[in-house]
Amino acid sequence: MAPIRGSKKRRKIEKKAEGNASASGSSEQEASFVWWLEYSKRINGFQSPLKGLDKFKSVFKISRRTFDYICSLVEEKMVVKTGGFSFTSGKHLSFRDQVAIALRRLSSGDSLMSIGDSCGLHHSTVSQVTWRFVEAMEQKGLQHLQWPSETEMAEIKSKFEKIQGLPNCCGVIDTTHILMCLPSSDPTNNLWLDHMKNHSMVLQAIVDPEMRFRDIVTGWPGKMEDRLIFRSSNFYKLCEEGKRLNGKILELSEGSEIREYIIGDSGYPFLPYLVTPYKGQELPELGSEFNRRHSATHMVAQRALARLKDKWKIIQGVMWRPDKHKLPRIILVCCLLHNIVIDLEDEMQDEMPLLHDHDSGYHQQVCETADMEGEYLRDKLSLYLSGKLPP
């Protein structure tokens, strides 16, 4: 799977968001205002709707502009669905109500019962509305998860190089575990037991310097090693076929060139286009310096995954008996929402969790697979970064 980037595309998105927010002039703005007043009254703890207006971001974790843009994406798919929803009072759920309920479920991670009680809904309604939103988002939001164009990639490389000097770097790859509470009485659930004795599903992501997801893979059991997940991915197949990371070759010095590549930790295979750190404790100065720069750049992926889980808390804790066929689709939609916040330059995006540990308790896997071309690339990078590459 793969997002929107580039200043031109971002401006188009922003204009669309602004346009949708005032599509029908002041009447549309007034309708949105009235909707929030009514919605805020139904939320426990917000007794004053006027004060509630200041609470929008605290409820949804996104700005009003981003909320309106998300509504514009999913409206066509959601409103054509048959079957209406109502509050326990009998009042009909509007389209905006449905989007709001789904976003609260995804962002808070609260139980269906808790959200239902706070909003005056039956828990089954919360479940159905959330799933309707997920289905609409995965159909209409995929333009926010795409591999970069050539022009966009040039900007990505430049930004990665500014972090720690790594030239021609196209992305950072990492994985995280989504924990699940599954009944041990069902022997088929043992498939999902990982090496930490948790039931979990893995999300693998390739991230750009702005912490935007460019490619994701999910749905595999948590016990599956990073190297195997990567080799099973479509991204790996495209790289092997020369259809990914096949862009401009960079000349470091006369007669010394490097291809495009991504970086990953020691859990990944060392390939001609996937650079991992040097192994060992007592490394020479060149190796130590390279590892330091590699680690600092790799932190981008760790921060992105930490932000994903912190903002969309439905995948942060332990999910209660999730449908294992639906969970990958929920993870995908959380990744889409993560990217939309970045693409729209939502002012909330600079808020970061205090800790960047998105996989607490999971120790580093080590993959021994190494490719001679990859080692040659890493050595050239190491010499270049140290200033010792011949001119």
Coordinates of N, CA, C and O in Angstrom, one line a residue, residues 123-259:
H123 N -24.5 0.5 21.9 CA -23.1 0.2 21.5 C -23.1 -0.4 20.1 O -22.1 -0.3 19.4
S124 N -24.1 -1.1 19.7 CA -24.1 -1.7 18.3 C -24.2 -0.7 17.3 O -23.6 -0.8 16.2
T125 N -24.8 0.5 17.6 CA -24.9 1.6 16.6 C -23.5 2.2 16.4 O -23.0 2.5 15.3
V126 N -22.7 2.3 17.6 CA -21.4 2.8 17.5 C -20.5 1.9 16.6 O -19.7 2.3 15.8
S127 N -20.7 0.6 16.8 CA -19.9 -0.4 16.0 C -20.2 -0.3 14.5 O -19.3 -0.2 13.7
Q128 N -21.5 -0.2 14.2 CA -21.9 -0.2 12.8 C -21.5 1.1 12.1 O -21.0 1.1 11.0
V129 N -21.6 2.2 12.8 CA -21.3 3.5 12.2 C -19.7 3.6 12.0 O -19.3 4.1 11.0
T130 N -19.0 3.1 13.0 CA -17.5 3.1 12.8 C -17.1 2.2 11.6 O -16.2 2.7 10.8
W131 N -17.7 1.1 11.5 CA -17.4 0.2 10.3 C -17.8 0.9 9.0 O -17.0 0.7 8.0
R132 N -18.9 1.5 9.0 CA -19.3 2.2 7.8 C -18.3 3.3 7.4 O -17.9 3.5 6.2
F133 N -17.8 4.0 8.4 CA -16.7 5.0 8.1 C -15.5 4.4 7.6 O -14.8 4.9 6.7
V134 N -15.0 3.3 8.3 CA -13.8 2.6 7.8 C -13.9 2.2 6.4 O -13.0 2.3 5.6
E135 N -15.0 1.6 6.0 CA -15.2 1.2 4.6 C -15.2 2.3 3.6 O -14.6 2.2 2.5
A136 N -15.7 3.5 4.0 CA -15.7 4.6 3.1 C -14.3 5.2 3.0 O -13.8 5.6 1.9
M137 N -13.6 5.3 4.1 CA -12.2 5.8 4.1 C -11.3 5.0 3.3 O -10.4 5.5 2.6
E138 N -11.4 3.7 3.4 CA -10.4 2.8 2.7 C -10.7 2.9 1.2 O -9.8 2.6 0.4
Q139 N -11.9 3.3 0.8 CA -12.2 3.5 -0.6 C -11.8 4.9 -1.1 O -11.3 5.0 -2.3
K140 N -12.0 5.9 -0.3 CA -11.9 7.3 -0.8 C -10.6 8.0 -0.3 O -10.3 9.1 -0.8
G141 N -9.9 7.4 0.6 CA -8.7 8.1 1.2 C -7.4 7.6 0.8 O -6.3 8.0 1.3
L142 N -7.3 6.6 -0.1 CA -6.1 5.9 -0.5 C -5.1 6.9 -1.2 O -3.9 6.6 -1.3
Q143 N -5.6 8.0 -1.7 CA -4.6 8.9 -2.4 C -3.7 9.6 -1.3 O -2.7 10.2 -1.7
H144 N -4.0 9.4 -0.1 CA -3.1 9.9 1.0 C -2.1 8.8 1.4 O -1.4 9.0 2.4
L145 N -2.0 7.7 0.7 CA -1.0 6.7 1.0 C -0.4 6.1 -0.3 O -0.8 5.1 -0.7
Q146 N 0.5 6.8 -0.9 CA 1.0 6.5 -2.2 C 2.6 6.6 -2.1 O 3.1 7.5 -1.4
W147 N 3.2 5.9 -3.0 CA 4.7 6.0 -3.1 C 4.9 7.3 -3.9 O 4.2 7.7 -4.8
P148 N 6.0 8.1 -3.5 CA 6.2 9.4 -4.1 C 6.5 9.4 -5.6 O 7.1 8.4 -6.1
S149 N 6.2 10.5 -6.2 CA 6.6 10.7 -7.6 C 8.1 11.0 -7.6 O 8.7 11.2 -6.6
E150 N 8.7 11.1 -8.8 CA 10.1 11.5 -8.9 C 10.4 12.8 -8.3 O 11.4 13.0 -7.6
T151 N 9.5 13.8 -8.6 CA 9.7 15.1 -8.1 C 9.6 15.1 -6.5 O 10.4 15.8 -5.8
E152 N 8.6 14.5 -6.0 CA 8.4 14.4 -4.6 C 9.6 13.7 -3.9 O 10.0 14.0 -2.8
M153 N 10.1 12.6 -4.6 CA 11.2 11.9 -4.0 C 12.5 12.7 -3.9 O 13.3 12.6 -2.9
A154 N 12.7 13.6 -4.8 CA 13.9 14.5 -4.7 C 13.8 15.4 -3.5 O 14.8 15.6 -2.8
E155 N 12.6 15.8 -3.1 CA 12.4 16.6 -1.9 C 12.6 15.8 -0.7 O 13.2 16.2 0.3
I156 N 12.2 14.5 -0.7 CA 12.3 13.6 0.4 C 13.8 13.3 0.7 O 14.3 13.3 1.8
K157 N 14.6 13.1 -0.4 CA 16.0 12.8 -0.3 C 16.7 14.0 0.4 O 17.6 13.8 1.3
S158 N 16.3 15.2 -0.1 CA 17.0 16.4 0.5 C 16.7 16.5 2.0 O 17.6 16.9 2.8
K159 N 15.5 16.3 2.4 CA 15.1 16.4 3.8 C 15.8 15.3 4.6 O 16.2 15.6 5.8
F160 N 15.9 14.1 4.1 CA 16.6 13.1 4.9 C 18.1 13.4 5.1 O 18.6 13.2 6.1
E161 N 18.7 14.0 4.0 CA 20.1 14.3 4.1 C 20.3 15.4 5.1 O 21.3 15.4 5.8
K162 N 19.3 16.3 5.3 CA 19.5 17.4 6.3 C 19.4 16.8 7.7 O 19.9 17.5 8.7
I163 N 18.8 15.6 7.9 CA 18.7 15.1 9.3 C 20.1 14.7 9.8 O 20.5 15.1 10.9
Q164 N 20.8 13.8 9.1 CA 22.1 13.3 9.6 C 23.0 13.1 8.4 O 24.0 12.4 8.6
G165 N 22.7 13.7 7.3 CA 23.7 13.6 6.2 C 23.6 12.5 5.2 O 24.4 12.4 4.3
L166 N 22.7 11.5 5.5 CA 22.6 10.4 4.6 C 22.1 10.8 3.2 O 20.9 11.2 3.0
P167 N 22.9 10.6 2.1 CA 22.5 11.1 0.8 C 21.7 10.0 0.1 O 21.9 8.8 0.2
N168 N 20.8 10.4 -0.8 CA 20.0 9.5 -1.6 C 19.1 8.6 -0.9 O 18.6 7.6 -1.4
C169 N 18.8 8.9 0.4 CA 17.9 8.0 1.2 C 16.5 8.3 0.9 O 16.1 9.5 0.9
C170 N 15.7 7.3 0.7 CA 14.3 7.5 0.2 C 13.3 7.1 1.3 O 12.0 7.3 1.1
G171 N 13.7 6.6 2.4 CA 12.7 6.2 3.4 C 13.3 5.4 4.6 O 14.4 5.0 4.5
V172 N 12.5 5.3 5.6 CA 12.9 4.5 6.8 C 11.8 3.5 7.1 O 10.6 3.8 7.1
I173 N 12.2 2.3 7.4 CA 11.3 1.2 7.6 C 11.3 0.7 9.0 O 12.4 0.6 9.6
D174 N 10.2 0.4 9.6 CA 10.1 -0.2 10.9 C 8.8 -0.9 11.1 O 7.9 -0.8 10.3
T175 N 8.7 -1.7 12.2 CA 7.4 -2.4 12.5 C 7.0 -2.1 13.9 O 7.7 -1.6 14.8
T176 N 5.7 -2.3 14.1 CA 5.1 -2.2 15.5 C 4.1 -3.3 15.7 O 3.5 -3.8 14.7
H177 N 3.8 -3.7 16.9 CA 2.8 -4.7 17.2 C 1.5 -4.1 17.7 O 1.5 -3.2 18.6
I178 N 0.4 -4.5 17.1 CA -0.9 -4.2 17.6 C -1.4 -5.3 18.5 O -1.6 -6.4 18.0
L179 N -1.6 -5.0 19.8 CA -2.0 -6.1 20.7 C -3.4 -6.4 20.7 O -4.3 -5.5 20.5
M180 N -3.7 -7.7 20.9 CA -5.1 -8.2 20.9 C -5.4 -9.0 22.1 O -4.5 -9.8 22.5
C181 N -6.6 -8.9 22.7 CA -7.0 -9.9 23.7 C -7.9 -10.9 23.1 O -9.0 -10.6 22.7
L182 N -7.4 -12.1 22.9 CA -8.1 -13.2 22.3 C -8.3 -14.4 23.3 O -7.4 -14.6 24.1
P183 N -9.4 -15.1 23.3 CA -9.6 -16.1 24.2 C -8.7 -17.3 24.0 O -8.5 -17.8 22.9
S184 N -8.0 -17.7 25.1 CA -7.0 -18.8 25.0 C -7.7 -20.2 24.8 O -7.1 -21.1 24.4
S185 N -9.0 -20.2 25.0 CA -9.7 -21.4 24.9 C -9.9 -21.9 23.4 O -10.1 -23.0 23.1
D186 N -9.6 -20.9 22.5 CA -9.7 -21.2 21.1 C -8.3 -21.5 20.6 O -7.4 -20.6 20.5
P187 N -7.9 -22.8 20.3 CA -6.6 -23.1 19.9 C -6.1 -22.4 18.6 O -4.9 -22.3 18.4
T188 N -7.0 -22.0 17.8 CA -6.6 -21.3 16.5 C -5.9 -19.9 16.8 O -5.2 -19.4 16.0
N189 N -6.2 -19.4 18.0 CA -5.6 -18.1 18.4 C -4.2 -18.2 18.7 O -3.5 -17.2 18.8
N190 N -3.6 -19.4 18.9 CA -2.2 -19.6 19.2 C -1.4 -19.1 18.0 O -0.2 -18.7 18.2
L191 N -2.0 -19.0 16.8 CA -1.3 -18.5 15.6 C -0.8 -17.1 15.9 O 0.2 -16.6 15.3
W192 N -1.6 -16.3 16.7 CA -1.3 -14.9 16.9 C -0.4 -14.6 18.1 O -0.2 -13.5 18.5
L193 N 0.0 -15.7 18.8 CA 0.9 -15.5 20.0 C 2.3 -15.2 19.5 O 2.9 -15.9 18.7
D194 N 2.9 -14.0 19.9 CA 4.2 -13.6 19.5 C 5.3 -14.1 20.5 O 4.9 -14.8 21.5
H195 N 6.5 -13.7 20.3 CA 7.6 -14.2 21.2 C 7.5 -13.6 22.6 O 8.3 -14.0 23.5
M196 N 6.7 -12.6 22.8 CA 6.5 -12.0 24.1 C 5.2 -12.6 24.8 O 4.8 -12.1 25.8
K197 N 4.7 -13.6 24.2 CA 3.5 -14.3 24.7 C 2.2 -13.4 24.6 O 1.3 -13.6 25.4
N198 N 2.2 -12.4 23.8 CA 1.1 -11.6 23.5 C 0.4 -12.0 22.2 O 1.1 -12.5 21.3
H199 N -0.9 -11.9 22.1 CA -1.6 -12.0 20.8 C -1.4 -10.6 20.1 O -1.8 -9.6 20.7
S200 N -0.9 -10.7 18.9 CA -0.6 -9.4 18.3 C -0.6 -9.5 16.8 O -0.4 -10.6 16.2
M201 N -0.8 -8.4 16.1 CA -0.7 -8.3 14.6 C 0.4 -7.2 14.3 O 0.5 -6.2 15.0
V202 N 1.1 -7.4 13.3 CA 2.2 -6.5 13.0 C 1.8 -5.5 11.9 O 1.1 -5.8 11.0
L203 N 2.3 -4.3 12.1 CA 2.2 -3.2 11.1 C 3.6 -2.9 10.7 O 4.4 -2.5 11.5
Q204 N 3.9 -3.0 9.4 CA 5.2 -2.5 8.9 C 5.0 -1.3 8.1 O 4.0 -1.2 7.3
A205 N 5.8 -0.3 8.3 CA 5.6 1.0 7.6 C 7.0 1.6 7.1 O 8.0 1.4 7.7
I206 N 6.9 2.2 5.9 CA 8.0 2.9 5.3 C 7.6 4.4 5.4 O 6.5 4.8 5.0
V207 N 8.5 5.2 6.0 CA 8.1 6.6 6.4 C 9.0 7.6 5.7 O 10.2 7.3 5.5
D208 N 8.5 8.7 5.4 CA 9.3 9.8 4.9 C 9.7 10.8 6.0 O 9.4 10.6 7.2
P209 N 10.5 11.8 5.7 CA 11.1 12.6 6.8 C 10.1 13.4 7.5 O 10.3 13.9 8.6
E210 N 8.8 13.6 7.0 CA 7.8 14.3 7.7 C 6.9 13.4 8.5 O 5.8 13.7 8.9
M211 N 7.4 12.1 8.6 CA 6.6 11.1 9.4 C 5.4 10.6 8.7 O 4.4 10.1 9.3
R212 N 5.3 10.8 7.4 CA 4.2 10.4 6.6 C 4.4 8.9 6.2 O 5.5 8.6 5.7
F213 N 3.4 8.1 6.2 CA 3.5 6.7 5.8 C 3.4 6.6 4.2 O 2.5 7.2 3.7
R214 N 4.5 6.0 3.6 CA 4.5 5.9 2.2 C 4.2 4.5 1.7 O 3.8 4.3 0.5
D215 N 4.3 3.5 2.6 CA 4.0 2.2 2.2 C 3.7 1.4 3.5 O 4.5 1.6 4.5
I216 N 2.7 0.6 3.6 CA 2.4 -0.2 4.8 C 2.1 -1.6 4.4 O 1.6 -1.9 3.3
V217 N 2.4 -2.5 5.4 CA 2.0 -3.9 5.3 C 1.4 -4.3 6.7 O 2.1 -4.0 7.7
T218 N 0.2 -4.9 6.7 CA -0.3 -5.3 8.0 C -1.1 -6.6 7.8 O -1.4 -7.0 6.7
G219 N -1.5 -7.2 8.9 CA -2.3 -8.4 8.8 C -1.5 -9.7 9.2 O -2.2 -10.7 9.5
W220 N -0.2 -9.6 9.3 CA 0.6 -10.8 9.7 C 0.6 -11.0 11.2 O 0.6 -10.0 11.9
P221 N 0.7 -12.2 11.7 CA 0.8 -12.5 13.1 C 2.1 -11.8 13.7 O 3.1 -11.8 13.0
G222 N 2.0 -11.4 15.0 CA 3.1 -10.8 15.6 C 4.3 -11.6 15.8 O 5.4 -11.0 16.0
K223 N 4.2 -12.9 15.7 CA 5.4 -13.7 15.9 C 6.3 -13.7 14.6 O 7.4 -14.2 14.6
M224 N 5.7 -13.3 13.5 CA 6.5 -13.3 12.2 C 7.6 -12.3 12.3 O 7.4 -11.1 12.6
E225 N 8.8 -12.7 11.9 CA 10.0 -11.9 11.9 C 9.9 -10.8 10.9 O 9.3 -10.9 9.8
D226 N 10.6 -9.7 11.2 CA 10.6 -8.5 10.3 C 11.1 -8.9 8.9 O 10.5 -8.4 7.9
R227 N 12.1 -9.7 8.8 CA 12.7 -10.0 7.5 C 11.7 -10.8 6.7 O 11.7 -10.6 5.4
L228 N 10.9 -11.6 7.3 CA 9.9 -12.4 6.5 C 8.7 -11.5 6.1 O 8.2 -11.7 5.0
I229 N 8.3 -10.6 6.9 CA 7.3 -9.7 6.5 C 7.7 -8.9 5.4 O 7.0 -8.7 4.4
F230 N 9.0 -8.4 5.4 CA 9.5 -7.5 4.3 C 9.5 -8.3 3.0 O 9.1 -7.9 2.0
R231 N 10.1 -9.6 3.1 CA 10.2 -10.4 1.9 C 8.9 -10.8 1.3 O 8.8 -11.2 0.1
S232 N 7.8 -10.8 2.1 CA 6.5 -11.1 1.6 C 5.7 -10.0 1.1 O 4.7 -10.1 0.5
S233 N 6.3 -8.8 1.2 CA 5.6 -7.5 0.8 C 5.7 -7.3 -0.7 O 6.6 -7.7 -1.4
N234 N 4.7 -6.5 -1.2 CA 4.8 -6.1 -2.6 C 5.9 -5.2 -2.8 O 6.5 -5.1 -3.9
F235 N 6.3 -4.4 -1.8 CA 7.4 -3.4 -2.0 C 8.7 -4.2 -2.3 O 9.4 -3.8 -3.2
Y236 N 8.9 -5.3 -1.6 CA 10.1 -6.1 -1.8 C 10.1 -6.6 -3.3 O 11.1 -6.6 -4.0
K237 N 8.9 -7.1 -3.7 CA 8.8 -7.7 -5.1 C 9.1 -6.6 -6.1 O 9.8 -6.9 -7.1
L238 N 8.6 -5.4 -5.9 CA 8.8 -4.3 -6.8 C 10.3 -3.9 -6.8 O 10.9 -3.6 -7.9
C239 N 11.0 -3.9 -5.7 CA 12.4 -3.6 -5.6 C 13.2 -4.7 -6.4 O 14.1 -4.3 -7.1
E240 N 12.9 -5.9 -6.2 CA 13.6 -7.0 -6.9 C 13.4 -6.9 -8.4 O 14.3 -7.4 -9.2
E241 N 12.2 -6.4 -8.8 CA 12.0 -6.3 -10.2 C 12.5 -5.0 -10.8 O 12.3 -4.7 -12.0
G242 N 13.1 -4.2 -10.0 CA 13.7 -2.9 -10.4 C 12.7 -1.8 -10.6 O 12.9 -0.8 -11.3
K243 N 11.5 -1.9 -10.0 CA 10.4 -1.0 -10.1 C 10.3 -0.1 -8.9 O 9.4 0.8 -8.9
R244 N 11.0 -0.3 -7.9 CA 11.1 0.6 -6.7 C 12.6 0.9 -6.4 O 13.4 0.1 -6.7
L245 N 12.8 2.1 -5.9 CA 14.1 2.5 -5.5 C 15.0 2.4 -6.8 O 16.2 2.0 -6.7
N246 N 14.5 2.8 -7.9 CA 15.2 2.7 -9.2 C 15.4 4.0 -9.8 O 15.6 4.1 -11.0
G247 N 15.4 5.1 -9.0 CA 15.6 6.4 -9.5 C 17.0 6.9 -9.7 O 17.9 6.0 -9.9
K248 N 17.2 8.1 -9.5 CA 18.5 8.8 -9.8 C 19.6 8.2 -9.0 O 19.6 8.1 -7.8
I249 N 20.7 7.8 -9.7 CA 21.9 7.4 -9.0 C 22.8 8.6 -8.6 O 22.9 9.6 -9.5
L250 N 23.3 8.7 -7.4 CA 24.0 9.8 -6.9 C 25.5 9.6 -7.0 O 26.0 8.6 -6.5
E251 N 26.2 10.5 -7.6 CA 27.7 10.4 -7.6 C 28.3 11.1 -6.4 O 28.1 12.3 -6.2
L252 N 28.9 10.3 -5.5 CA 29.5 10.9 -4.3 C 30.8 11.5 -4.6 O 31.2 12.6 -4.0
S253 N 31.6 10.9 -5.4 CA 32.9 11.4 -5.9 C 33.2 10.8 -7.2 O 32.4 9.9 -7.7
E254 N 34.3 11.1 -7.8 CA 34.6 10.6 -9.2 C 34.7 9.1 -9.1 O 35.5 8.5 -8.3
G255 N 33.9 8.4 -9.8 CA 33.9 6.9 -9.9 C 33.2 6.2 -8.7 O 33.3 5.0 -8.6
S256 N 32.6 7.0 -7.8 CA 31.9 6.4 -6.7 C 30.4 6.9 -6.7 O 30.1 8.0 -6.5
E257 N 29.5 5.9 -6.9 CA 28.1 6.2 -7.0 C 27.3 5.4 -6.0 O 27.7 4.3 -5.6
I258 N 26.1 5.9 -5.7 CA 25.2 5.1 -4.8 C 23.8 5.2 -5.4 O 23.4 6.2 -5.9
R259 N 23.1 4.1 -5.3 CA 21.7 4.0 -5.7 C 20.8 4.5 -4.7 O 21.2 4.9 -3.6

